C-alpha positions as protocol buffer text, in pm:
chain_id: "A"
residue {
  index: 1
  type: UNK
  ca { x: -3 y: -31 z: -4 }
}
residue {
  index: 2
  type: UNK
  ca { x: 133 y: 376 z: -74 }
}
residue {
  index: 3
  type: UNK
  ca { x: 341 y: 575 z: 152 }
}
residue {
  index: 4
  type: UNK
  ca { x: 76 y: 695 z: 259 }
}
residue {
  index: 5
  type: UNK
  ca { x: 29 y: 500 z: 531 }
}
residue {
  index: 6
  type: UNK
  ca { x: 328 y: 438 z: 572 }
}
residue {
  index: 7
  type: UNK
  ca { x: 365 y: 413 z: 1019 }
}
residue {
  index: 8
  type: UNK
  ca { x: 672 y: 436 z: 1258 }
}
residue {
  index: 9
  type: UNK
  ca { x: 738 y: 83 z: 1463 }
}
residue {
  index: 10
  type: UNK
  ca { x: 503 y: 237 z: 1710 }
}
residue {
  index: 11
  type: UNK
  ca { x: 212 y: 221 z: 1425 }
}
residue {
  index: 12
  type: UNK
  ca { x: 214 y: 588 z: 1445 }
}
residue {
  index: 13
  type: UNK
  ca { x: 108 y: 712 z: 1130 }
}
residue {
  index: 14
  type: UNK
  ca { x: 448 y: 893 z: 912 }
}
residue {
  index: 15
  type: UNK
  ca { x: 155 y: 1122 z: 726 }
}
residue {
  index: 16
  type: UNK
  ca { x: 196 y: 1263 z: 375 }
}
residue {
  index: 17
  type: UNK
  ca { x: -44 y: 1531 z: 221 }
}
residue {
  index: 18
  type: UNK
  ca { x: -224 y: 1550 z: -50 }
}
residue {
  index: 19
  type: UNK
  ca { x: -221 y: 1320 z: -313 }
}
residue {
  index: 20
  type: UNK
  ca { x: 11 y: 1032 z: -455 }
}
residue {
  index: 21
  type: UNK
  ca { x: 266 y: 1107 z: -537 }
}
residue {
  index: 22
  type: UNK
  ca { x: 405 y: 1292 z: -255 }
}
residue {
  index: 23
  type: UNK
  ca { x: 654 y: 1529 z: -363 }
}
residue {
  index: 24
  type: UNK
  ca { x: 1026 y: 1388 z: -240 }
}
residue {
  index: 25
  type: UNK
  ca { x: 1149 y: 1668 z: -86 }
}
residue {
  index: 26
  type: UNK
  ca { x: 807 y: 1603 z: 260 }
}
residue {
  index: 27
  type: UNK
  ca { x: 1038 y: 1279 z: 278 }
}
residue {
  index: 28
  type: UNK
  ca { x: 1282 y: 1422 z: 468 }
}
residue {
  index: 29
  type: UNK
  ca { x: 1179 y: 1450 z: 869 }
}
residue {
  index: 30
  type: UNK
  ca { x: 1217 y: 1027 z: 742 }
}
residue {
  index: 31
  type: UNK
  ca { x: 1486 y: 1002 z: 709 }
}
residue {
  index: 32
  type: UNK
  ca { x: 1625 y: 777 z: 966 }
}
residue {
  index: 33
  type: UNK
  ca { x: 1261 y: 707 z: 1101 }
}
residue {
  index: 34
  type: UNK
  ca { x: 1209 y: 308 z: 1039 }
}
residue {
  index: 35
  type: UNK
  ca { x: 929 y: 225 z: 782 }
}
residue {
  index: 36
  type: UNK
  ca { x: 646 y: 12 z: 818 }
}
residue {
  index: 37
  type: UNK
  ca { x: 399 y: -5 z: 521 }
}
residue {
  index: 38
  type: UNK
  ca { x: 94 y: -243 z: 426 }
}
residue {
  index: 39
  type: UNK
  ca { x: 217 y: -569 z: 175 }
}
residue {
  index: 40
  type: UNK
  ca { x: -8 y: -561 z: -102 }
}
residue {
  index: 41
  type: UNK
  ca { x: 61 y: -926 z: -165 }
}
residue {
  index: 42
  type: UNK
  ca { x: 58 y: -1163 z: 172 }
}
residue {
  index: 43
  type: UNK
  ca { x: 208 y: -1426 z: 38 }
}
residue {
  index: 44
  type: UNK
  ca { x: 549 y: -1225 z: 48 }
}
residue {
  index: 45
  type: UNK
  ca { x: 497 y: -1229 z: 417 }
}
residue {
  index: 46
  type: UNK
  ca { x: 375 y: -1583 z: 408 }
}
residue {
  index: 47
  type: UNK
  ca { x: 651 y: -1701 z: 196 }
}
residue {
  index: 48
  type: UNK
  ca { x: 480 y: -1813 z: -103 }
}
residue {
  index: 49
  type: UNK
  ca { x: 639 y: -1620 z: -377 }
}
residue {
  index: 50
  type: UNK
  ca { x: 726 y: -1865 z: -604 }
}
residue {
  index: 51
  type: UNK
  ca { x: 1136 y: -1804 z: -723 }
}
residue {
  index: 52
  type: UNK
  ca { x: 1092 y: -1606 z: -409 }
}
residue {
  index: 53
  type: UNK
  ca { x: 1493 y: -1699 z: -280 }
}
residue {
  index: 54
  type: UNK
  ca { x: 1611 y: -1317 z: -416 }
}
residue {
  index: 55
  type: UNK
  ca { x: 1435 y: -1205 z: -97 }
}
residue {
  index: 56
  type: UNK
  ca { x: 1504 y: -1432 z: 109 }
}
residue {
  index: 57
  type: UNK
  ca { x: 1890 y: -1350 z: 20 }
}
residue {
  index: 58
  type: UNK
  ca { x: 1814 y: -1041 z: 69 }
}
residue {
  index: 59
  type: UNK
  ca { x: 1729 y: -1020 z: 372 }
}
residue {
  index: 60
  type: UNK
  ca { x: 2005 y: -1186 z: 531 }
}
residue {
  index: 61
  type: UNK
  ca { x: 2222 y: -927 z: 304 }
}
residue {
  index: 62
  type: UNK
  ca { x: 2059 y: -638 z: 564 }
}
residue {
  index: 63
  type: UNK
  ca { x: 2111 y: -877 z: 845 }
}
residue {
  index: 64
  type: UNK
  ca { x: 2487 y: -924 z: 819 }
}
residue {
  index: 65
  type: UNK
  ca { x: 2618 y: -713 z: 521 }
}
residue {
  index: 66
  type: UNK
  ca { x: 2390 y: -358 z: 519 }
}
residue {
  index: 67
  type: UNK
  ca { x: 2673 y: -119 z: 395 }
}
residue {
  index: 68
  type: UNK
  ca { x: 2648 y: -389 z: 162 }
}
residue {
  index: 69
  type: UNK
  ca { x: 2338 y: -311 z: 60 }
}
residue {
  index: 70
  type: UNK
  ca { x: 2282 y: 9 z: 141 }
}
residue {
  index: 71
  type: UNK
  ca { x: 2522 y: 90 z: -194 }
}
residue {
  index: 72
  type: UNK
  ca { x: 2365 y: 471 z: -276 }
}
residue {
  index: 73
  type: UNK
  ca { x: 2542 y: 540 z: 49 }
}
residue {
  index: 74
  type: UNK
  ca { x: 2839 y: 734 z: -20 }
}
residue {
  index: 75
  type: UNK
  ca { x: 3062 y: 453 z: 334 }
}
residue {
  index: 76
  type: UNK
  ca { x: 2979 y: 174 z: 137 }
}
residue {
  index: 77
  type: UNK
  ca { x: 3196 y: -20 z: 3 }
}
residue {
  index: 78
  type: UNK
  ca { x: 3064 y: -96 z: -369 }
}
residue {
  index: 79
  type: UNK
  ca { x: 2922 y: 276 z: -384 }
}
residue {
  index: 80
  type: UNK
  ca { x: 3165 y: 319 z: -673 }
}
residue {
  index: 81
  type: UNK
  ca { x: 3114 y: 21 z: -870 }
}
residue {
  index: 82
  type: UNK
  ca { x: 2766 y: 55 z: -853 }
}
residue {
  index: 83
  type: UNK
  ca { x: 2724 y: 364 z: -961 }
}
residue {
  index: 84
  type: UNK
  ca { x: 2983 y: 279 z: -1202 }
}
residue {
  index: 85
  type: UNK
  ca { x: 2736 y: -49 z: -1305 }
}
residue {
  index: 86
  type: UNK
  ca { x: 2395 y: 203 z: -1293 }
}
residue {
  index: 87
  type: UNK
  ca { x: 2628 y: 472 z: -1447 }
}
residue {
  index: 88
  type: UNK
  ca { x: 2643 y: 236 z: -1809 }
}
residue {
  index: 89
  type: UNK
  ca { x: 2297 y: 100 z: -1809 }
}
residue {
  index: 90
  type: UNK
  ca { x: 2137 y: 426 z: -1825 }
}
residue {
  index: 91
  type: UNK
  ca { x: 2407 y: 484 z: -2079 }
}
residue {
  index: 92
  type: UNK
  ca { x: 2249 y: 233 z: -2275 }
}
residue {
  index: 93
  type: UNK
  ca { x: 1867 y: 378 z: -2186 }
}
residue {
  index: 94
  type: UNK
  ca { x: 1951 y: 755 z: -2252 }
}
residue {
  index: 95
  type: UNK
  ca { x: 1735 y: 834 z: -2576 }
}
residue {
  index: 96
  type: UNK
  ca { x: 1456 y: 740 z: -2348 }
}
residue {
  index: 97
  type: UNK
  ca { x: 1489 y: 912 z: -2011 }
}
residue {
  index: 98
  type: UNK
  ca { x: 1252 y: 1167 z: -2103 }
}
residue {
  index: 99
  type: UNK
  ca { x: 952 y: 1072 z: -1985 }
}
residue {
  index: 100
  type: UNK
  ca { x: 733 y: 1191 z: -1687 }
}
residue {
  index: 101
  type: UNK
  ca { x: 543 y: 927 z: -1519 }
}
residue {
  index: 102
  type: UNK
  ca { x: 770 y: 564 z: -1452 }
}
residue {
  index: 103
  type: UNK
  ca { x: 699 y: 238 z: -1269 }
}
residue {
  index: 104
  type: UNK
  ca { x: 1010 y: 169 z: -1112 }
}
residue {
  index: 105
  type: UNK
  ca { x: 950 y: -262 z: -1115 }
}
residue {
  index: 106
  type: UNK
  ca { x: 1214 y: -480 z: -848 }
}
residue {
  index: 107
  type: UNK
  ca { x: 1332 y: -44 z: -759 }
}
residue {
  index: 108
  type: UNK
  ca { x: 1548 y: -149 z: -433 }
}
residue {
  index: 109
  type: UNK
  ca { x: 1685 y: 125 z: -265 }
}
residue {
  index: 110
  type: UNK
  ca { x: 1639 y: 319 z: -566 }
}
residue {
  index: 111
  type: UNK
  ca { x: 1928 y: 292 z: -778 }
}
residue {
  index: 112
  type: UNK
  ca { x: 1771 y: 416 z: -1070 }
}
residue {
  index: 113
  type: UNK
  ca { x: 1440 y: 599 z: -871 }
}
residue {
  index: 114
  type: UNK
  ca { x: 1623 y: 819 z: -761 }
}
residue {
  index: 115
  type: UNK
  ca { x: 1759 y: 922 z: -1106 }
}
residue {
  index: 116
  type: UNK
  ca { x: 1413 y: 961 z: -1247 }
}
residue {
  index: 117
  type: UNK
  ca { x: 1386 y: 1248 z: -916 }
}
residue {
  index: 118
  type: UNK
  ca { x: 1640 y: 1411 z: -1006 }
}
residue {
  index: 119
  type: UNK
  ca { x: 1481 y: 1491 z: -1334 }
}
residue {
  index: 120
  type: UNK
  ca { x: 1169 y: 1563 z: -1202 }
}
residue {
  index: 121
  type: UNK
  ca { x: 909 y: 1286 z: -1257 }
}
residue {
  index: 122
  type: UNK
  ca { x: 652 y: 1131 z: -1058 }
}
residue {
  index: 123
  type: UNK
  ca { x: 800 y: 795 z: -961 }
}
residue {
  index: 124
  type: UNK
  ca { x: 582 y: 487 z: -890 }
}
residue {
  index: 125
  type: UNK
  ca { x: 803 y: 260 z: -696 }
}
residue {
  index: 126
  type: UNK
  ca { x: 748 y: -153 z: -602 }
}
residue {
  index: 127
  type: UNK
  ca { x: 963 y: -407 z: -379 }
}
residue {
  index: 128
  type: UNK
  ca { x: 930 y: -715 z: -269 }
}
residue {
  index: 129
  type: UNK
  ca { x: 1126 y: -606 z: 42 }
}
residue {
  index: 130
  type: UNK
  ca { x: 1045 y: -388 z: 211 }
}
residue {
  index: 131
  type: UNK
  ca { x: 1374 y: -342 z: 441 }
}
residue {
  index: 132
  type: UNK
  ca { x: 1520 y: -148 z: 98 }
}
residue {
  index: 133
  type: UNK
  ca { x: 1164 y: 46 z: 53 }
}
residue {
  index: 134
  type: UNK
  ca { x: 1295 y: 249 z: 389 }
}
residue {
  index: 135
  type: UNK
  ca { x: 1635 y: 267 z: 249 }
}
residue {
  index: 136
  type: UNK
  ca { x: 1417 y: 359 z: -80 }
}
residue {
  index: 137
  type: UNK
  ca { x: 1214 y: 668 z: 139 }
}
residue {
  index: 138
  type: UNK
  ca { x: 1526 y: 799 z: 231 }
}
residue {
  index: 139
  type: UNK
  ca { x: 1726 y: 791 z: -28 }
}
residue {
  index: 140
  type: UNK
  ca { x: 1500 y: 984 z: -195 }
}
residue {
  index: 141
  type: UNK
  ca { x: 1441 y: 1237 z: 30 }
}
residue {
  index: 142
  type: UNK
  ca { x: 1454 y: 1592 z: -78 }
}
residue {
  index: 143
  type: UNK
  ca { x: 1484 y: 1552 z: -416 }
}
residue {
  index: 144
  type: UNK
  ca { x: 1351 y: 1733 z: -719 }
}
residue {
  index: 145
  type: UNK
  ca { x: 998 y: 1492 z: -842 }
}
residue {
  index: 146
  type: UNK
  ca { x: 720 y: 1258 z: -711 }
}
residue {
  index: 147
  type: UNK
  ca { x: 704 y: 945 z: -537 }
}
residue {
  index: 148
  type: UNK
  ca { x: 546 y: 714 z: -473 }
}
residue {
  index: 149
  type: UNK
  ca { x: 601 y: 337 z: -299 }
}
residue {
  index: 150
  type: UNK
  ca { x: 489 y: 42 z: -281 }
}
residue {
  index: 151
  type: UNK
  ca { x: 506 y: -320 z: -42 }
}
residue {
  index: 152
  type: UNK
  ca { x: 434 y: -581 z: -335 }
}
residue {
  index: 153
  type: UNK
  ca { x: 503 y: -806 z: -615 }
}
residue {
  index: 154
  type: UNK
  ca { x: 519 y: -846 z: -954 }
}
residue {
  index: 155
  type: UNK
  ca { x: 227 y: -1051 z: -963 }
}
residue {
  index: 156
  type: UNK
  ca { x: -52 y: -750 z: -748 }
}
residue {
  index: 157
  type: UNK
  ca { x: 143 y: -425 z: -860 }
}
residue {
  index: 158
  type: UNK
  ca { x: -69 y: -137 z: -741 }
}
residue {
  index: 159
  type: UNK
  ca { x: -252 y: 87 z: -979 }
}
residue {
  index: 160
  type: UNK
  ca { x: -143 y: 422 z: -1041 }
}
residue {
  index: 161
  type: UNK
  ca { x: -234 y: 441 z: -1361 }
}
residue {
  index: 162
  type: UNK
  ca { x: -138 y: 468 z: -1691 }
}
residue {
  index: 163
  type: UNK
  ca { x: 312 y: 514 z: -1686 }
}
residue {
  index: 164
  type: UNK
  ca { x: 493 y: 665 z: -2003 }
}
residue {
  index: 165
  type: UNK
  ca { x: 762 y: 474 z: -1856 }
}
residue {
  index: 166
  type: UNK
  ca { x: 878 y: 52 z: -1747 }
}
residue {
  index: 167
  type: UNK
  ca { x: 1166 y: -19 z: -1517 }
}
residue {
  index: 168
  type: UNK
  ca { x: 1241 y: -346 z: -1510 }
}
residue {
  index: 169
  type: UNK
  ca { x: 1608 y: -423 z: -1448 }
}
residue {
  index: 170
  type: UNK
  ca { x: 1741 y: -670 z: -1338 }
}
residue {
  index: 171
  type: UNK
  ca { x: 1415 y: -850 z: -1125 }
}
residue {
  index: 172
  type: UNK
  ca { x: 1192 y: -996 z: -1450 }
}
residue {
  index: 173
  type: UNK
  ca { x: 1480 y: -1325 z: -1404 }
}
residue {
  index: 174
  type: UNK
  ca { x: 1390 y: -1428 z: -1028 }
}
residue {
  index: 175
  type: UNK
  ca { x: 935 y: -1462 z: -1197 }
}
residue {
  index: 176
  type: UNK
  ca { x: 907 y: -1833 z: -1304 }
}
residue {
  index: 177
  type: UNK
  ca { x: 614 y: -1640 z: -1426 }
}
residue {
  index: 178
  type: UNK
  ca { x: 779 y: -1343 z: -1639 }
}
residue {
  index: 179
  type: UNK
  ca { x: 594 y: -1374 z: -1969 }
}
residue {
  index: 180
  type: UNK
  ca { x: 260 y: -1251 z: -1788 }
}
residue {
  index: 181
  type: UNK
  ca { x: 419 y: -1023 z: -1634 }
}
residue {
  index: 182
  type: UNK
  ca { x: 560 y: -838 z: -1920 }
}
residue {
  index: 183
  type: UNK
  ca { x: 204 y: -827 z: -2093 }
}
residue {
  index: 184
  type: UNK
  ca { x: 25 y: -691 z: -1720 }
}
residue {
  index: 185
  type: UNK
  ca { x: 347 y: -442 z: -1734 }
}
residue {
  index: 186
  type: UNK
  ca { x: 252 y: -350 z: -2180 }
}
residue {
  index: 187
  type: UNK
  ca { x: -110 y: -281 z: -2022 }
}
residue {
  index: 188
  type: UNK
  ca { x: -1 y: -15 z: -1752 }
}
residue {
  index: 189
  type: UNK
  ca { x: 200 y: 147 z: -2064 }
}
residue {
  index: 190
  type: UNK
  ca { x: 51 y: 468 z: -2215 }
}
residue {
  index: 191
  type: UNK
  ca { x: 45 y: 438 z: -2623 }
}
residue {
  index: 192
  type: UNK
  ca { x: 437 y: 437 z: -2693 }
}
residue {
  index: 193
  type: UNK
  ca { x: 583 y: 446 z: -2396 }
}
residue {
  index: 194
  type: UNK
  ca { x: 850 y: 269 z: -2346 }
}
residue {
  index: 195
  type: UNK
  ca { x: 997 y: -59 z: -2103 }
}
residue {
  index: 196
  type: UNK
  ca { x: 1377 y: -50 z: -2009 }
}
residue {
  index: 197
  type: UNK
  ca { x: 1451 y: -387 z: -1968 }
}
residue {
  index: 198
  type: UNK
  ca { x: 1797 y: -572 z: -1794 }
}
residue {
  index: 199
  type: UNK
  ca { x: 1808 y: -978 z: -1778 }
}
residue {
  index: 200
  type: UNK
  ca { x: 2084 y: -1215 z: -1685 }
}
residue {
  index: 201
  type: UNK
  ca { x: 2269 y: -1406 z: -1998 }
}
residue {
  index: 202
  type: UNK
  ca { x: 2292 y: -1704 z: -2006 }
}
residue {
  index: 203
  type: UNK
  ca { x: 2666 y: -1701 z: -2090 }
}
residue {
  index: 204
  type: UNK
  ca { x: 2782 y: -1411 z: -1875 }
}
residue {
  index: 205
  type: UNK
  ca { x: 2632 y: -1510 z: -1551 }
}
residue {
  index: 206
  type: UNK
  ca { x: 2775 y: -1860 z: -1559 }
}
residue {
  index: 207
  type: UNK
  ca { x: 3099 y: -1754 z: -1638 }
}
residue {
  index: 208
  type: UNK
  ca { x: 3048 y: -1448 z: -1319 }
}
residue {
  index: 209
  type: UNK
  ca { x: 3214 y: -1480 z: -1034 }
}
residue {
  index: 210
  type: UNK
  ca { x: 2890 y: -1519 z: -777 }
}
residue {
  index: 211
  type: UNK
  ca { x: 2742 y: -1799 z: -1002 }
}
residue {
  index: 212
  type: UNK
  ca { x: 2688 y: -2119 z: -767 }
}
residue {
  index: 213
  type: UNK
  ca { x: 2876 y: -2379 z: -728 }
}
residue {
  index: 214
  type: UNK
  ca { x: 2711 y: -2656 z: -910 }
}
residue {
  index: 215
  type: UNK
  ca { x: 2465 y: -2425 z: -1147 }
}
residue {
  index: 216
  type: UNK
  ca { x: 2669 y: -2437 z: -1429 }
}
residue {
  index: 217
  type: UNK
  ca { x: 2553 y: -2762 z: -1647 }
}
residue {
  index: 218
  type: UNK
  ca { x: 2240 y: -2588 z: -1561 }
}
residue {
  index: 219
  type: UNK
  ca { x: 2291 y: -2226 z: -1719 }
}
residue {
  index: 220
  type: UNK
  ca { x: 2481 y: -2371 z: -1994 }
}
residue {
  index: 221
  type: UNK
  ca { x: 2316 y: -2733 z: -2083 }
}
residue {
  index: 222
  type: UNK
  ca { x: 1945 y: -2717 z: -1959 }
}
residue {
  index: 223
  type: UNK
  ca { x: 1686 y: -2479 z: -2050 }
}
residue {
  index: 224
  type: UNK
  ca { x: 1847 y: -2111 z: -1863 }
}
residue {
  index: 225
  type: UNK
  ca { x: 1694 y: -2228 z: -1505 }
}
residue {
  index: 226
  type: UNK
  ca { x: 1948 y: -2239 z: -1240 }
}
residue {
  index: 227
  type: UNK
  ca { x: 1746 y: -2389 z: -952 }
}
residue {
  index: 228
  type: UNK
  ca { x: 1993 y: -2445 z: -634 }
}
residue {
  index: 229
  type: UNK
  ca { x: 1765 y: -2548 z: -331 }
}
residue {
  index: 230
  type: UNK
  ca { x: 1881 y: -2275 z: -77 }
}
residue {
  index: 231
  type: UNK
  ca { x: 2045 y: -2063 z: -295 }
}
residue {
  index: 232
  type: UNK
  ca { x: 1855 y: -1925 z: -590 }
}
residue {
  index: 233
  type: UNK
  ca { x: 1677 y: -1957 z: -847 }
}
residue {
  index: 234
  type: UNK
  ca { x: 1730 y: -1736 z: -1171 }
}
residue {
  index: 235
  type: UNK
  ca { x: 1664 y: -1720 z: -1556 }
}
residue {
  index: 236
  type: UNK
  ca { x: 1889 y: -1682 z: -1708 }
}
residue {
  index: 237
  type: UNK
  ca { x: 1814 y: -1602 z: -2118 }
}
residue {
  index: 238
  type: UNK
  ca { x: 1944 y: -1574 z: -2465 }
}
residue {
  index: 239
  type: UNK
  ca { x: 1856 y: -1287 z: -2721 }
}
residue {
  index: 240
  type: UNK
  ca { x: 1690 y: -1444 z: -2936 }
}
residue {
  index: 241
  type: UNK
  ca { x: 1466 y: -1543 z: -2667 }
}
residue {
  index: 242
  type: UNK
  ca { x: 1432 y: -1243 z: -2514 }
}
residue {
  index: 243
  type: UNK
  ca { x: 1369 y: -1097 z: -2778 }
}
residue {
  index: 244
  type: UNK
  ca { x: 1009 y: -1298 z: -2845 }
}
residue {
  index: 245
  type: UNK
  ca { x: 864 y: -1305 z: -2560 }
}
residue {
  index: 246
  type: UNK
  ca { x: 881 y: -865 z: -2536 }
}
residue {
  index: 247
  type: UNK
  ca { x: 721 y: -943 z: -2906 }
}
residue {
  index: 248
  type: UNK
  ca { x: 476 y: -1182 z: -2821 }
}
residue {
  index: 249
  type: UNK
  ca { x: 368 y: -909 z: -2512 }
}
residue {
  index: 250
  type: UNK
  ca { x: 279 y: -659 z: -2723 }
}
residue {
  index: 251
  type: UNK
  ca { x: 587 y: -459 z: -2820 }
}
residue {
  index: 252
  type: UNK
  ca { x: 880 y: -335 z: -3008 }
}
residue {
  index: 253
  type: UNK
  ca { x: 1228 y: -401 z: -2954 }
}
residue {
  index: 254
  type: UNK
  ca { x: 1366 y: -134 z: -3007 }
}
residue {
  index: 255
  type: UNK
  ca { x: 1739 y: -167 z: -2841 }
}
residue {
  index: 256
  type: UNK
  ca { x: 1864 y: -548 z: -2708 }
}
residue {
  index: 257
  type: UNK
  ca { x: 2230 y: -482 z: -2608 }
}
residue {
  index: 258
  type: UNK
  ca { x: 2546 y: -724 z: -2515 }
}
residue {
  index: 259
  type: UNK
  ca { x: 2646 y: -495 z: -2147 }
}
residue {
  index: 260
  type: UNK
  ca { x: 2797 y: -567 z: -1872 }
}
residue {
  index: 261
  type: UNK
  ca { x: 3090 y: -746 z: -1912 }
}
residue {
  index: 262
  type: UNK
  ca { x: 3308 y: -602 z: -1690 }
}
residue {
  index: 263
  type: UNK
  ca { x: 3115 y: -444 z: -1418 }
}
residue {
  index: 264
  type: UNK
  ca { x: 2894 y: -729 z: -1279 }
}
residue {
  index: 265
  type: UNK
  ca { x: 3053 y: -951 z: -1492 }
}
residue {
  index: 266
  type: UNK
  ca { x: 3344 y: -1156 z: -1581 }
}
residue {
  index: 267
  type: UNK
  ca { x: 3615 y: -944 z: -1599 }
}
residue {
  index: 268
  type: UNK
  ca { x: 3490 y: -764 z: -1329 }
}
residue {
  index: 269
  type: UNK
  ca { x: 3824 y: -878 z: -1121 }
}
residue {
  index: 270
  type: UNK
  ca { x: 4034 y: -760 z: -1360 }
}
residue {
  index: 271
  type: UNK
  ca { x: 3888 y: -384 z: -1417 }
}
residue {
  index: 272
  type: UNK
  ca { x: 4064 y: -115 z: -1242 }
}
residue {
  index: 273
  type: UNK
  ca { x: 3846 y: -15 z: -904 }
}
residue {
  index: 274
  type: UNK
  ca { x: 3864 y: 379 z: -1167 }
}
residue {
  index: 275
  type: UNK
  ca { x: 3764 y: 316 z: -1471 }
}
residue {
  index: 276
  type: UNK
  ca { x: 3553 y: 524 z: -1592 }
}
residue {
  index: 277
  type: UNK
  ca { x: 3251 y: 519 z: -1765 }
}
residue {
  index: 278
  type: UNK
  ca { x: 3388 y: 617 z: -2113 }
}
residue {
  index: 279
  type: UNK
  ca { x: 3703 y: 363 z: -2042 }
}
residue {
  index: 280
  type: UNK
  ca { x: 3403 y: 121 z: -1980 }
}
residue {
  index: 281
  type: UNK
  ca { x: 3216 y: 190 z: -2272 }
}
residue {
  index: 282
  type: UNK
  ca { x: 3580 y: 86 z: -2440 }
}
residue {
  index: 283
  type: UNK
  ca { x: 3620 y: -228 z: -2288 }
}
residue {
  index: 284
  type: UNK
  ca { x: 3294 y: -315 z: -2383 }
}
residue {
  index: 285
  type: UNK
  ca { x: 3296 y: -260 z: -2719 }
}
residue {
  index: 286
  type: UNK
  ca { x: 3593 y: -402 z: -2819 }
}
residue {
  index: 287
  type: UNK
  ca { x: 3493 y: -683 z: -2585 }
}
residue {
  index: 288
  type: UNK
  ca { x: 3148 y: -679 z: -2853 }
}
residue {
  index: 289
  type: UNK
  ca { x: 3416 y: -722 z: -3139 }
}
residue {
  index: 290
  type: UNK
  ca { x: 3682 y: -1017 z: -2925 }
}
residue {
  index: 291
  type: UNK
  ca { x: 3549 y: -1393 z: -3094 }
}
residue {
  index: 292
  type: UNK
  ca { x: 3509 y: -1535 z: -2737 }
}
residue {
  index: 293
  type: UNK
  ca { x: 3460 y: -1264 z: -2474 }
}
residue {
  index: 294
  type: UNK
  ca { x: 3155 y: -1123 z: -2749 }
}
residue {
  index: 295
  type: UNK
  ca { x: 2883 y: -1425 z: -2590 }
}
residue {
  index: 296
  type: UNK
  ca { x: 3021 y: -1372 z: -2159 }
}
residue {
  index: 297
  type: UNK
  ca { x: 2803 y: -1029 z: -2133 }
}
residue {
  index: 298
  type: UNK
  ca { x: 2593 y: -1030 z: -1790 }
}
residue {
  index: 299
  type: UNK
  ca { x: 2348 y: -856 z: -1874 }
}
residue {
  index: 300
  type: UNK
  ca { x: 2116 y: -792 z: -2204 }
}
residue {
  index: 301
  type: UNK
  ca { x: 2028 y: -451 z: -2177 }
}
residue {
  index: 302
  type: UNK
  ca { x: 1718 y: -375 z: -2388 }
}
residue {
  index: 303
  type: UNK
  ca { x: 1425 y: -116 z: -2487 }
}
residue {
  index: 304
  type: UNK
  ca { x: 1095 y: -196 z: -2630 }
}
residue {
  index: 305
  type: UNK
  ca { x: 776 y: 30 z: -2738 }
}
residue {
  index: 306
  type: UNK
  ca { x: 461 y: -24 z: -2681 }
}
residue {
  index: 307
  type: UNK
  ca { x: 322 y: 85 z: -3041 }
}
residue {
  index: 308
  type: UNK
  ca { x: -16 y: 332 z: -3071 }
}
């Protein structure tokens, strides 16, 4: 449910004046205050969401390594790396960033959401992890745009009306029913609106350092679905499968770029810690032209349009 119904730990409402979405400057007094939201999908509370292991991992991360989870904090040890990863994705999306109303599915702590707020956009963030949404509200505080946040799942999206842009970055890979979710997201776009999307690429994901032990055979030789009990469930895709699924949802694919060979990819360890975006863009282009590395992108980064 909306920020309009957020409460502090005592149960007292953190009341916001006006209607959703709310000016982000109104959140300044919320910074540092723990927040509770009504859950829009009770299966999240009960642990009954298919493929929910990534949310269990998030809970463990907040418990054991909050400094890694809150990577928008300049003191986080991965602040620079995560900012570079976001900059890289936004570089590929840059011709399509002008939307006024934005739905960010899997917004997390706000890595893309805050960038759109800084542009003055009205942003609706949805995530299945409540602690991430709390941090997102804190990072959003004082920015130019307007915001509302919802603790819910991809299968129980809030009704926020039609939007110009939908962001679904590295979230569809965790959804067993991703085709149905894509169809629903398409319905929420205005005619001419755009889906900004990224998803795990089969070969590059399997070659990356964080691929779990014992999952390579599934990633390379099977369906691309990696199901490791007690660890994770993730879908990896090849370009043709991703493109055809977007088209089946009623979208025209405008961009499908292999990205993240270095940052968050199989070459991350050899990338200089102080690498600039221009350097990474140059190295990634060389990877695309290389006969071996061209197949080892970590992500497919795409844009698709809902035609009138």
